[in-house]
Amino acid sequence: MSRPRDAAATRAALLDAATKLFGERGFDRTTVRDIANLAGVNQALLFRYYGSKDALFATVLATQSRELLEDSPAEHLLRTVLLRMLEEKPRREDHPLYAVLRSSHHDSAAEVVRRQLGEEYARALASLTDAEDAELRADLVLAWIVGIGVLRTVFGKQPLAAANSEDVAALVTRAASVLLEHTDVG
Amino acid sequence: MSRPRDAAATRAALLDAATKLFGERGFDRTTVRDIANLAGVNQALLFRYYGSKDALFATVLATQSRELLEDSPAEHLLRTVLLRMLEEKPRREDHPLYAVLRSSHHDSAAEVVRRQLGEEYARALASLTDAEDAELRADLVLAWIVGIGVLRTVFGKQPLAAANSEDVAALVTRAASVLLEHTDVG
DNA sequence: CCCCCATGTAAGCAGTCGCTTACATCCGAC
DNA sequence: GTCGGATGTAAGCGACTGCTTACATGGGGG
């Protein structure tokens, strides 16, 4: 009646369950027992395969970040990330921002944001303008994306949470272009 | 050697300590013992005067929100709130967003954001434009403010975290005006 | 003066947490 | 077949949590 023993499958089930729960509840409100139950696995195995709750969390973030940034040219990055954030039924387990936003105090989470979002998103965005404060402007655009995600998924702020993705994307890209478009002022 | 007994002062000390710690660490990572210690008060008094940790948290949010929104005409609200968020040495205990951002999963926190930020900030912002999707545009501006706060204070994202407040405010208000200024399109 | 209640204190309860340990069970190598 | 390591399980440890209870203490009103 029980499935055959398969360490790889058990590891994967734990990672999937952890990704889902960390994204939904954040680090603190997710217990190792919750993760093991959702994975249908004994909780001692979590420690056998990942060592600690912290290490599992770090693995979740690393895996998600790697997947998200795989392929997206700089010119379309803003729109890609924005639309991903605006999906009608957000699959929280797919976007590292969700886990990060709900675990923002956690060292691993803050580090991932600074490094991954900083060096990837922001650099790509900064390449779109030649203003001397390009990186600051890129940070502001990134802040907007993050803020939209917070209001939509964490706080459920209406009407933003229920708004049409394309409408939102149109408004944001138009205003953001004021920051990112080619400028020749010093 | 001990200060005279004063219930009001004890209540106030607990509220101050809770405001500071909730703003710095969020709800989950702040213990009632931490609060009582910082207030220099026995932890049983926290329950005598506030009933529960939840109720104390709600009191903190209510007090902060009341103070923040006291006096700020709609025309200057964006700039006021933005500059407040951008203060060089942010006094976390002064801005309800800090406690809220670090406790975003908490029912009281999410409710305060939806109601207080929704019905006050957003309505004031929405009054600045006559576009038919005024409220959505106002939400987007609010999202920007929230996102800037997250990147600066939660994640410490550079260069935004160290940027000059006036510079940031100038960039943001200019881009936000694209959303909020008078429009005559349908 | 003294009594009583507001105020403050010490101790601990029941539950949950991350994590460990000791043990069962399965399966491939030989 | 059988042996041994990989895999899975049950139980519980020690620490910490929010909260309660039983008790000490002090100061103002009769």
Short mmCIF file of N, CA, C and O in Angstrom, two decimals, chain B residues 20-68:
data_model
loop_
_atom_site.label_atom_id
_atom_site.label_comp_id
_atom_site.label_asym_id
_atom_site.label_seq_id
_atom_site.Cartn_x
_atom_site.Cartn_y
_atom_site.Cartn_z
N LYS B 20 7.96 49.84 19.39
CA LYS B 20 9.32 49.75 18.90
C LYS B 20 9.66 48.33 18.42
O LYS B 20 10.16 48.14 17.31
N LEU B 21 9.35 47.35 19.24
CA LEU B 21 9.74 45.99 18.91
C LEU B 21 8.92 45.41 17.76
O LEU B 21 9.46 44.74 16.89
N PHE B 22 7.62 45.65 17.76
CA PHE B 22 6.81 45.17 16.64
C PHE B 22 7.30 45.78 15.33
O PHE B 22 7.36 45.12 14.29
N GLY B 23 7.66 47.07 15.38
CA GLY B 23 8.16 47.73 14.18
C GLY B 23 9.48 47.18 13.72
O GLY B 23 9.76 47.11 12.53
N GLU B 24 10.32 46.78 14.65
CA GLU B 24 11.65 46.28 14.29
C GLU B 24 11.64 44.83 13.87
O GLU B 24 12.35 44.43 12.95
N ARG B 25 10.86 44.01 14.58
CA ARG B 25 10.96 42.56 14.39
C ARG B 25 9.70 41.94 13.82
O ARG B 25 9.74 40.77 13.42
N GLY B 26 8.60 42.66 13.86
CA GLY B 26 7.34 42.05 13.47
C GLY B 26 6.69 41.35 14.65
O GLY B 26 7.27 41.23 15.73
N PHE B 27 5.47 40.91 14.43
CA PHE B 27 4.66 40.35 15.50
C PHE B 27 5.25 39.04 16.02
O PHE B 27 5.46 38.87 17.22
N ASP B 28 5.53 38.12 15.12
CA ASP B 28 5.95 36.79 15.54
C ASP B 28 7.26 36.80 16.31
O ASP B 28 7.42 36.06 17.27
N ARG B 29 8.19 37.61 15.87
CA ARG B 29 9.52 37.58 16.47
C ARG B 29 9.63 38.46 17.71
O ARG B 29 10.72 38.64 18.24
N THR B 30 8.54 39.04 18.11
CA THR B 30 8.53 39.82 19.35
C THR B 30 7.79 39.02 20.41
O THR B 30 6.65 38.63 20.21
N THR B 31 8.45 38.77 21.55
CA THR B 31 7.79 38.02 22.61
C THR B 31 7.29 38.99 23.68
O THR B 31 7.83 40.10 23.84
N VAL B 32 6.30 38.54 24.42
CA VAL B 32 5.78 39.39 25.49
C VAL B 32 6.86 39.64 26.54
O VAL B 32 6.88 40.70 27.18
N ARG B 33 7.77 38.69 26.70
CA ARG B 33 8.85 38.91 27.66
C ARG B 33 9.80 40.00 27.17
O ARG B 33 10.30 40.81 27.95
N ASP B 34 10.06 40.02 25.86
CA ASP B 34 10.88 41.10 25.30
C ASP B 34 10.25 42.46 25.59
O ASP B 34 10.93 43.41 26.01
N ILE B 35 8.97 42.55 25.32
CA ILE B 35 8.29 43.84 25.51
C ILE B 35 8.36 44.27 26.95
O ILE B 35 8.70 45.42 27.27
N ALA B 36 8.04 43.35 27.85
CA ALA B 36 8.05 43.68 29.27
C ALA B 36 9.45 44.08 29.73
O ALA B 36 9.61 45.06 30.48
N ASN B 37 10.46 43.38 29.27
CA ASN B 37 11.82 43.72 29.65
C ASN B 37 12.21 45.11 29.18
O ASN B 37 12.77 45.90 29.95
N LEU B 38 11.91 45.41 27.91
CA LEU B 38 12.25 46.73 27.39
C LEU B 38 11.51 47.82 28.15
O LEU B 38 12.05 48.91 28.38
N ALA B 39 10.30 47.53 28.55
CA ALA B 39 9.51 48.51 29.29
C ALA B 39 9.94 48.56 30.76
O ALA B 39 9.52 49.47 31.50
N GLY B 40 10.74 47.62 31.18
CA GLY B 40 11.17 47.58 32.57
C GLY B 40 10.02 47.23 33.50
O GLY B 40 9.87 47.80 34.58
N VAL B 41 9.23 46.25 33.08
CA VAL B 41 7.96 45.97 33.74
C VAL B 41 7.77 44.46 33.79
O VAL B 41 8.25 43.74 32.92
N ASN B 42 7.10 43.98 34.78
CA ASN B 42 6.81 42.55 34.85
C ASN B 42 5.82 42.17 33.74
O ASN B 42 4.86 42.87 33.47
N GLN B 43 6.11 41.01 33.12
CA GLN B 43 5.33 40.66 31.93
C GLN B 43 3.86 40.35 32.24
O GLN B 43 3.03 40.45 31.34
N ALA B 44 3.58 40.00 33.46
CA ALA B 44 2.17 39.75 33.79
C ALA B 44 1.33 41.02 33.64
O ALA B 44 0.13 40.96 33.38
N LEU B 45 1.99 42.16 33.79
CA LEU B 45 1.25 43.42 33.68
C LEU B 45 0.78 43.68 32.26
O LEU B 45 -0.22 44.36 32.03
N LEU B 46 1.52 43.13 31.29
CA LEU B 46 1.09 43.27 29.90
C LEU B 46 -0.31 42.69 29.74
O LEU B 46 -1.16 43.27 29.06
N PHE B 47 -0.52 41.55 30.39
CA PHE B 47 -1.82 40.91 30.25
C PHE B 47 -2.87 41.59 31.11
O PHE B 47 -4.05 41.62 30.78
N ARG B 48 -2.42 42.16 32.22
CA ARG B 48 -3.38 42.89 33.04
C ARG B 48 -3.92 44.10 32.29
O ARG B 48 -5.11 44.39 32.32
N TYR B 49 -3.03 44.80 31.59
CA TYR B 49 -3.44 46.08 30.99
C TYR B 49 -3.91 45.96 29.55
O TYR B 49 -4.61 46.83 29.05
N TYR B 50 -3.49 44.93 28.85
CA TYR B 50 -3.88 44.82 27.44
C TYR B 50 -4.60 43.51 27.11
O TYR B 50 -5.11 43.37 26.00
N GLY B 51 -4.61 42.56 28.02
CA GLY B 51 -5.40 41.36 27.80
C GLY B 51 -4.66 40.26 27.06
O GLY B 51 -4.64 39.13 27.51
N SER B 52 -4.05 40.59 25.94
CA SER B 52 -3.34 39.59 25.15
C SER B 52 -2.33 40.28 24.26
O SER B 52 -2.36 41.50 24.07
N LYS B 53 -1.41 39.48 23.72
CA LYS B 53 -0.43 40.02 22.79
C LYS B 53 -1.13 40.56 21.54
O LYS B 53 -0.76 41.62 21.02
N ASP B 54 -2.15 39.86 21.07
CA ASP B 54 -2.91 40.33 19.92
C ASP B 54 -3.53 41.70 20.17
O ASP B 54 -3.45 42.59 19.33
N ALA B 55 -4.15 41.84 21.32
CA ALA B 55 -4.82 43.10 21.62
C ALA B 55 -3.81 44.24 21.72
O ALA B 55 -4.09 45.37 21.29
N LEU B 56 -2.66 43.95 22.30
CA LEU B 56 -1.62 44.98 22.36
C LEU B 56 -1.17 45.38 20.97
O LEU B 56 -1.00 46.57 20.68
N PHE B 57 -1.02 44.41 20.11
CA PHE B 57 -0.62 44.70 18.73
C PHE B 57 -1.65 45.57 18.04
O PHE B 57 -1.31 46.55 17.36
N ALA B 58 -2.91 45.23 18.23
CA ALA B 58 -3.98 46.03 17.62
C ALA B 58 -3.95 47.46 18.16
O ALA B 58 -4.16 48.42 17.42
N THR B 59 -3.69 47.60 19.45
CA THR B 59 -3.61 48.94 20.04
C THR B 59 -2.47 49.73 19.43
O THR B 59 -2.60 50.93 19.15
N VAL B 60 -1.33 49.06 19.23
CA VAL B 60 -0.19 49.73 18.60
C VAL B 60 -0.57 50.26 17.22
O VAL B 60 -0.34 51.43 16.90
N LEU B 61 -1.18 49.40 16.41
CA LEU B 61 -1.53 49.81 15.05
C LEU B 61 -2.54 50.96 15.06
O LEU B 61 -2.41 51.92 14.30
N ALA B 62 -3.53 50.84 15.94
CA ALA B 62 -4.56 51.88 15.99
C ALA B 62 -3.95 53.21 16.39
O ALA B 62 -4.25 54.26 15.80
N THR B 63 -3.09 53.19 17.38
CA THR B 63 -2.47 54.42 17.86
C THR B 63 -1.62 55.06 16.78
O THR B 63 -1.71 56.27 16.53
N GLN B 64 -0.82 54.25 16.11
CA GLN B 64 0.05 54.80 15.07
C GLN B 64 -0.74 55.38 13.91
O GLN B 64 -0.43 56.46 13.41
N SER B 65 -1.75 54.64 13.48
CA SER B 65 -2.53 55.11 12.34
C SER B 65 -3.20 56.43 12.65
O SER B 65 -3.23 57.35 11.83
N ARG B 66 -3.73 56.52 13.87
CA ARG B 66 -4.41 57.76 14.26
C ARG B 66 -3.44 58.93 14.19
O ARG B 66 -3.77 60.00 13.65
N GLU B 67 -2.25 58.71 14.69
CA GLU B 67 -1.28 59.81 14.70
C GLU B 67 -0.84 60.22 13.30
O GLU B 67 -0.68 61.41 13.02
N LEU B 68 -0.65 59.23 12.44
CA LEU B 68 -0.08 59.54 11.13
C LEU B 68 -1.02 60.38 10.26
O LEU B 68 -0.59 61.27 9.54
#
